[in-house]
mmCIF file of C-alpha atoms in Angstrom:
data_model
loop_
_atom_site.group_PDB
_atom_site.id
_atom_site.type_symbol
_atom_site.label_atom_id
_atom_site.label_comp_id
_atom_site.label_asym_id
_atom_site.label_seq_id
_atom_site.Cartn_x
_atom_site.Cartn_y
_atom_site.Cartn_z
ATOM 1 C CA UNK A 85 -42.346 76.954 -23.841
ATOM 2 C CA UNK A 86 -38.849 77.054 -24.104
ATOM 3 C CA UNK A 87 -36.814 73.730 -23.511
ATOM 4 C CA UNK A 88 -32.805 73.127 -22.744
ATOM 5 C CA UNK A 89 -32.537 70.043 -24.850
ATOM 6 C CA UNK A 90 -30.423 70.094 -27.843
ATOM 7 C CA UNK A 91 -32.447 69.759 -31.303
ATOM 8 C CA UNK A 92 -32.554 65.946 -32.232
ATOM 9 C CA UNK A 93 -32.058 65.147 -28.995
ATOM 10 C CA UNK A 94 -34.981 63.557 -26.771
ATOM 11 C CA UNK A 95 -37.208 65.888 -29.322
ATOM 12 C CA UNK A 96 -39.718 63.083 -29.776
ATOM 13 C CA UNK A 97 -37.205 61.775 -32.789
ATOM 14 C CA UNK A 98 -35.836 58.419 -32.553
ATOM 15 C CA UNK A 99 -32.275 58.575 -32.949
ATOM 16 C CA UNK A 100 -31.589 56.275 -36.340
ATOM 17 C CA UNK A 101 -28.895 53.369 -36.336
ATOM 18 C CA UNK A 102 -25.538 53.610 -37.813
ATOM 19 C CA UNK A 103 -26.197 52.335 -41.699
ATOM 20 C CA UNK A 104 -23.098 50.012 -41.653
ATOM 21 C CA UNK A 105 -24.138 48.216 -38.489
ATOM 22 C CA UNK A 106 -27.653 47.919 -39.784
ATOM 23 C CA UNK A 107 -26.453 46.141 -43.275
ATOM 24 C CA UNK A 108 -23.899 44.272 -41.648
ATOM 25 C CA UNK A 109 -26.418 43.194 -39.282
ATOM 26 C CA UNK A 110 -24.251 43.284 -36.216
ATOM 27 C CA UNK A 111 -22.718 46.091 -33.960
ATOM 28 C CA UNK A 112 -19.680 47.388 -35.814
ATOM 29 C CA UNK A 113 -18.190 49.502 -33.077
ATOM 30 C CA UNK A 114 -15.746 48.410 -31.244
ATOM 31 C CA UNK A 115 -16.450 47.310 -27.125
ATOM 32 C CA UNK A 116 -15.043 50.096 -24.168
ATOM 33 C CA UNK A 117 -11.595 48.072 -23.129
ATOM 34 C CA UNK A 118 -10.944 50.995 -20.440
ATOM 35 C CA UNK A 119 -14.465 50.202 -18.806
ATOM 36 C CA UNK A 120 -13.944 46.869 -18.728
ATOM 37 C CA UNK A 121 -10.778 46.749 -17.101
ATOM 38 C CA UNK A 122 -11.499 49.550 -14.961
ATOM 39 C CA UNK A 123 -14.925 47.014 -13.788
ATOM 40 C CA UNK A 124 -12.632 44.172 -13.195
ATOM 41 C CA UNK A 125 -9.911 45.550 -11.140
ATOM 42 C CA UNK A 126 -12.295 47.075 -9.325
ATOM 43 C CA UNK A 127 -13.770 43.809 -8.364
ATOM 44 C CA UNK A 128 -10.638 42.124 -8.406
ATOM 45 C CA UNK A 129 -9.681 44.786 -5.146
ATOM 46 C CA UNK A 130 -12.678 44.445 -3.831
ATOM 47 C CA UNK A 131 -12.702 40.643 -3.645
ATOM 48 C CA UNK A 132 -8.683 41.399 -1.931
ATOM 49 C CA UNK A 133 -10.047 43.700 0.595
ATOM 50 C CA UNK A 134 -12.574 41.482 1.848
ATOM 51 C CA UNK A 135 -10.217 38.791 2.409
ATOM 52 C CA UNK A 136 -7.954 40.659 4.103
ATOM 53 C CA UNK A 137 -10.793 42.271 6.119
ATOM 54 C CA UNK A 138 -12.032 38.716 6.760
ATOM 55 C CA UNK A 139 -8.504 36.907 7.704
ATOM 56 C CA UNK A 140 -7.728 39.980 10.207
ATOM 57 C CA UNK A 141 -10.981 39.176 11.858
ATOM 58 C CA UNK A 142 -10.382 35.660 11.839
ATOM 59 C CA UNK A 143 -6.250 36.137 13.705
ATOM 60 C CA UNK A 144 -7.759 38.694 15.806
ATOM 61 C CA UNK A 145 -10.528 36.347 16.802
ATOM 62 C CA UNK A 146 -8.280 33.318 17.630
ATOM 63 C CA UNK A 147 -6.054 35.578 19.508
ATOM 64 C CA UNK A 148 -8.712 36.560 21.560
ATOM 65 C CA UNK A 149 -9.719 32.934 22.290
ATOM 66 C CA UNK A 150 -6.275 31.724 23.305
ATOM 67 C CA UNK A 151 -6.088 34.348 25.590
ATOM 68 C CA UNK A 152 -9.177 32.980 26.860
ATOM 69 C CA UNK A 153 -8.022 29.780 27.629
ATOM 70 C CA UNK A 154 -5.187 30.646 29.650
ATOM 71 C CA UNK A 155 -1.962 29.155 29.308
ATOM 72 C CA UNK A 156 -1.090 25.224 28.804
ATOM 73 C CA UNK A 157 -0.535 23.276 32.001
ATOM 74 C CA UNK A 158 -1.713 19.675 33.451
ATOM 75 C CA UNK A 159 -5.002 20.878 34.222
ATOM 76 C CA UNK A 160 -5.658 22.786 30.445
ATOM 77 C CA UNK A 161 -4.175 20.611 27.843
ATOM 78 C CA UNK A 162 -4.276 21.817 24.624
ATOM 79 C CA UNK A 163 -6.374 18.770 23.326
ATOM 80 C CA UNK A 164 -9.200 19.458 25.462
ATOM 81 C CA UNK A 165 -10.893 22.204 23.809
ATOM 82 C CA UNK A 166 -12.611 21.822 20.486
ATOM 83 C CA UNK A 167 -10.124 22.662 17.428
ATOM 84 C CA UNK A 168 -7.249 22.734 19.123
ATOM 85 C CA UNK A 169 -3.501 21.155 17.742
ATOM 86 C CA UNK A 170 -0.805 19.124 20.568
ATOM 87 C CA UNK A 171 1.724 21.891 19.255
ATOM 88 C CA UNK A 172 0.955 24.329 22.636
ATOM 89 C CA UNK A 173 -2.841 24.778 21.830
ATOM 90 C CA UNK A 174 -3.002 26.524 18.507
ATOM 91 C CA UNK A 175 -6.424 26.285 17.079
ATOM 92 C CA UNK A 176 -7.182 24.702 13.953
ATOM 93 C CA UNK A 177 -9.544 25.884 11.129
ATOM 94 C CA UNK A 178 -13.562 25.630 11.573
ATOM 95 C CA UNK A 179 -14.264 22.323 11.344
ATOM 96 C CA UNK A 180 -17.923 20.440 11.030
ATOM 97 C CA UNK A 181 -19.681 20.409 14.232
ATOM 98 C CA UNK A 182 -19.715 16.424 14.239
ATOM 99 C CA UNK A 183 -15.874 16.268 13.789
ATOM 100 C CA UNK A 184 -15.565 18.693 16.939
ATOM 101 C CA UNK A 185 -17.898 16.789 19.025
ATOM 102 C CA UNK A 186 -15.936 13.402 18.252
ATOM 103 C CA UNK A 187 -12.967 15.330 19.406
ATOM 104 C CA UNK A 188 -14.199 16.053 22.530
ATOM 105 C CA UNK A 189 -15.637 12.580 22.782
ATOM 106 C CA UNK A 190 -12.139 11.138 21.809
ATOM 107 C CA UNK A 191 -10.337 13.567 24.319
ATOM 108 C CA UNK A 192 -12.753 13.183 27.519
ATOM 109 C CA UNK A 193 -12.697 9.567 26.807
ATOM 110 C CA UNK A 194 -8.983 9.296 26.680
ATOM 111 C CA UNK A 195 -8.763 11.285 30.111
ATOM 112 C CA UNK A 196 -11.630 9.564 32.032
ATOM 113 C CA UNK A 197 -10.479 6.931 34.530
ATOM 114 C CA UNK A 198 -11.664 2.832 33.834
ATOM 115 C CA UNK A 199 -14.279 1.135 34.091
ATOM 116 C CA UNK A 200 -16.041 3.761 31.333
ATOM 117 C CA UNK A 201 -18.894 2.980 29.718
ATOM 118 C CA UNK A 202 -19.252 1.396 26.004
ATOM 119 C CA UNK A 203 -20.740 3.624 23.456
ATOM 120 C CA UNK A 204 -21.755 0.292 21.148
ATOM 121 C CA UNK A 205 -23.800 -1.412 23.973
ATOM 122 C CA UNK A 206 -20.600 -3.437 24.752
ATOM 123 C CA UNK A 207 -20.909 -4.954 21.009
ATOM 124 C CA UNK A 208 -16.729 -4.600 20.404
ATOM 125 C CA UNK A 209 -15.648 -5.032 24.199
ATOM 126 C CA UNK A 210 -17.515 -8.120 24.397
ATOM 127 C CA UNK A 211 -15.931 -9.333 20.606
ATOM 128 C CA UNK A 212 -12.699 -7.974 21.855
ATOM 129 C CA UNK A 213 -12.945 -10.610 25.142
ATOM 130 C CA UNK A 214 -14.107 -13.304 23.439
ATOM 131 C CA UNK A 215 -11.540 -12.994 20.827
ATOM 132 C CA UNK A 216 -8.856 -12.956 23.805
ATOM 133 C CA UNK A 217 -10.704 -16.242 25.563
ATOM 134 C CA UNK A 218 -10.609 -18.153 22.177
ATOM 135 C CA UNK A 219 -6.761 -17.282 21.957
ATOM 136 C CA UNK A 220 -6.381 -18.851 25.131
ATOM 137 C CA UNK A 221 -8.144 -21.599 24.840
ATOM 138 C CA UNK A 222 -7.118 -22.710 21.237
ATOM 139 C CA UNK A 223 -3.110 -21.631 20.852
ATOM 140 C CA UNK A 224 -0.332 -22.991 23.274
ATOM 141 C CA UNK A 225 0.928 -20.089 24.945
ATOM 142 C CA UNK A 226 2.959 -19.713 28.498
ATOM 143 C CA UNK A 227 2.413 -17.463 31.517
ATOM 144 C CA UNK A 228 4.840 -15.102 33.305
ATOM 145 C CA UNK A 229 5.773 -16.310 36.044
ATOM 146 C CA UNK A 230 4.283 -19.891 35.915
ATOM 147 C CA UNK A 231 5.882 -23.162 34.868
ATOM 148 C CA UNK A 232 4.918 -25.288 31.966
ATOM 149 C CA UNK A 233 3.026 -24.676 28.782
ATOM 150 C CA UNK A 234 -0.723 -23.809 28.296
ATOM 151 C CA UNK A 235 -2.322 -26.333 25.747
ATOM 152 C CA UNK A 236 -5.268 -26.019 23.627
ATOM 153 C CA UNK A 237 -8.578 -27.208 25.237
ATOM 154 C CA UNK A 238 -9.142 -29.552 22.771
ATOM 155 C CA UNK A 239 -5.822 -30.938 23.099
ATOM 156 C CA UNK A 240 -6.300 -31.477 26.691
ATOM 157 C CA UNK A 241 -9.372 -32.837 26.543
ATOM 158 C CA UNK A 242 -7.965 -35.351 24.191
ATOM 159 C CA UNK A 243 -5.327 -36.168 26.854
ATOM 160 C CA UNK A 244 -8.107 -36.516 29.105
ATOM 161 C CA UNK A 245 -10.127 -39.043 27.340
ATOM 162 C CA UNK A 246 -6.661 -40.899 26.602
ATOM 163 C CA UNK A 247 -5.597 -41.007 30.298
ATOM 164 C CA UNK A 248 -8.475 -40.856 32.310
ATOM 165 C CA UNK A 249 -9.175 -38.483 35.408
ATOM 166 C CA UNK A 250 -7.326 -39.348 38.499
ATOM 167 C CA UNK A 251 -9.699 -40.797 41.310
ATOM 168 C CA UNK A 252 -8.816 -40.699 44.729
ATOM 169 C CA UNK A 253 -9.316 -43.909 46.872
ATOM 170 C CA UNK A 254 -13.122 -44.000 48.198
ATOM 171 C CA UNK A 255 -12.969 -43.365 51.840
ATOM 172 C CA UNK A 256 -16.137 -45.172 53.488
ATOM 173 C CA UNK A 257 -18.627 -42.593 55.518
ATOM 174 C CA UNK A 258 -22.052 -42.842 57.257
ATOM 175 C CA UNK A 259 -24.524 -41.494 55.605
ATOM 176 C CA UNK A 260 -26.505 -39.605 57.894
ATOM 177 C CA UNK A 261 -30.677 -39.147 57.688
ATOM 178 C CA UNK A 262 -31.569 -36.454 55.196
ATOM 179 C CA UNK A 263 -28.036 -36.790 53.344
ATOM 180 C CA UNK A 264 -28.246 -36.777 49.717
ATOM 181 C CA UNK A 265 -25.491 -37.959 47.065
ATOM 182 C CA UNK A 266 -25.068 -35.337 44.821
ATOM 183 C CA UNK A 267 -25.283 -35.949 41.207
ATOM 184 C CA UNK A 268 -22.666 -33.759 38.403
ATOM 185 C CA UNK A 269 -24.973 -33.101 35.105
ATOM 186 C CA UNK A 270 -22.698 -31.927 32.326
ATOM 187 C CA UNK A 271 -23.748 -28.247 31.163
ATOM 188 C CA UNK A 272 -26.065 -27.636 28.227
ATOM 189 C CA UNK A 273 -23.590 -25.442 26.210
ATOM 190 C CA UNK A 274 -20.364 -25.996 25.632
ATOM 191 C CA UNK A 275 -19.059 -22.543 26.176
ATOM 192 C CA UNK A 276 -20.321 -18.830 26.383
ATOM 193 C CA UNK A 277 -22.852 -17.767 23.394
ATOM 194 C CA UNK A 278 -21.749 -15.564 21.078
ATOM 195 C CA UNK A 279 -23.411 -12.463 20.679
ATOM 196 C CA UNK A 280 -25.658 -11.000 17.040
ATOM 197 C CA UNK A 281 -22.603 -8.846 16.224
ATOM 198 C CA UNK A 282 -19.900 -11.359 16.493
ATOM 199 C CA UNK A 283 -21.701 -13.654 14.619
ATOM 200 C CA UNK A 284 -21.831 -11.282 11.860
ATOM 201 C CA UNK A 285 -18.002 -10.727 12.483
ATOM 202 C CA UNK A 286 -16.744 -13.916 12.193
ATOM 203 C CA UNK A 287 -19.660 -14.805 8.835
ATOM 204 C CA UNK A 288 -18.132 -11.710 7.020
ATOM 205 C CA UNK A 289 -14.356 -12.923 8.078
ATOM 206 C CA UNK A 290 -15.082 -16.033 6.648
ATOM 207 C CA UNK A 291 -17.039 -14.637 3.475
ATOM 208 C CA UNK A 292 -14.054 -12.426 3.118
ATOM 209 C CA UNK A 293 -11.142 -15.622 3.349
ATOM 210 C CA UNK A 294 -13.660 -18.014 1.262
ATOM 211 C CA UNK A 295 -13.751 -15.082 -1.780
ATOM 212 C CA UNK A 296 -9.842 -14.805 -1.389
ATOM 213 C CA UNK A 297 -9.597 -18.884 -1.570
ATOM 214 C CA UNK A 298 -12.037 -18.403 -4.861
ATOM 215 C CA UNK A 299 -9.658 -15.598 -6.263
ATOM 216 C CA UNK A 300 -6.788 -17.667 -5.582
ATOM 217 C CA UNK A 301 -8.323 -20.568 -7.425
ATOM 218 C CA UNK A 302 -9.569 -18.863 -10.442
ATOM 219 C CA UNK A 303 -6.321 -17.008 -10.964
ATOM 220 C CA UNK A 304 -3.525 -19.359 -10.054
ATOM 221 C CA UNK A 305 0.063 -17.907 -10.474
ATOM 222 C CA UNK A 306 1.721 -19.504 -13.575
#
């Protein structure tokens, strides 16, 4: 039956290796440059196409959702929505979806009228007062609007213990049936009780001045 393949050609022959390649033991001819720079720039334009395919999607996208939002006025500022820059609500890149939703936290917060509620179960508001109480109530300071200086508590407790109280003059009275005298017990604390988390504030403040002290110790300026 008669075939179209050449003679020596897929005849059942196997085609024999060049002799100099097979006594060198390597390939001896030379590699296809033209195919493999025709394979790269072909990839290389591929790869460009796609990103410009991808980066027109992406303006054409963001167009679409700023015309969405309308314009900018009191009522839409350009920090409300999720991505967006204070320079007339251009939108940023994708960000993580946790950064975006402490955005909007940060935003709503920052728009919502006081009292708000505390997001740390009042952990740092409750610091943050007691902090302004102990300023108070250990630093001279003044008052707007008032005469005199504030003094330390200590201080005027001191003056207090040095002076005495003031007692008015004892004005004699009937005591009726039933009356009772009433009797002033000191309280059991001597101010407000700090909370777990400022107690771990102010041990880690002092851990953190009592390691600079040690520093400053071991490595005293000559």
């Amino acid at each position: 039956m008669p075939t179209n393949h050449s003679s020596g050609e897929h005849s059942g022959n196997p085609i024999q290796p060049d002799t100099e390649s097979l006594k060198a033991g390597y390939e001896m001819s030379d590699v296809n440059v033209v195919n493999v720079i025709v394979f790269l720039g072909g990839l290389f334009g591929f790869v460009l196409i796609f990103y410009l395919f991808c980066f027109g999607m992406g303006k054409v996208i963001n167009t679409a959702l700023e015309k969405q939002d309308g314009p900018v006025d009191k009522w839409h500022q350009p920090g409300i929505f999720a991505g967006a820059l204070n320079d007339g609500g251009k939108r940023e890149n994708l960000a993580s979806t946790t950064e975006m939703q402490q955005k909007e936290l940060q935003a709503v917060t920052q728009q919502f009228p006081n009292p708000r509620l505390d997001t740390d179960d009042g952990n740092q508001a409750t610091a943050d007062l007691h902090a302004k109480e102990d300023l108070l109530l250990e630093h001279y300071s003044t008052a707007p609007g008032e005469a005199g200086i504030r003094i330390p508590i200590e201080r005027a407790m001191e003056l207090i213990v040095a002076k005495g109280l003031p007692v008015a003059a004892a004005v004699p009275s009937e005591h009726l049936a039933g009356d009772v005298t009433p009797k002033v017990q000191a309280p059991l604390t001597s101010g407000f009780a700090r909370t777990g988390y400022e107690l771990e504030t102010i041990e880690a403040r002092e851990q953190k001045m009592n390691y600079g002290k040690a520093e400053a110790a071991a490595h005293p300026e000559k």
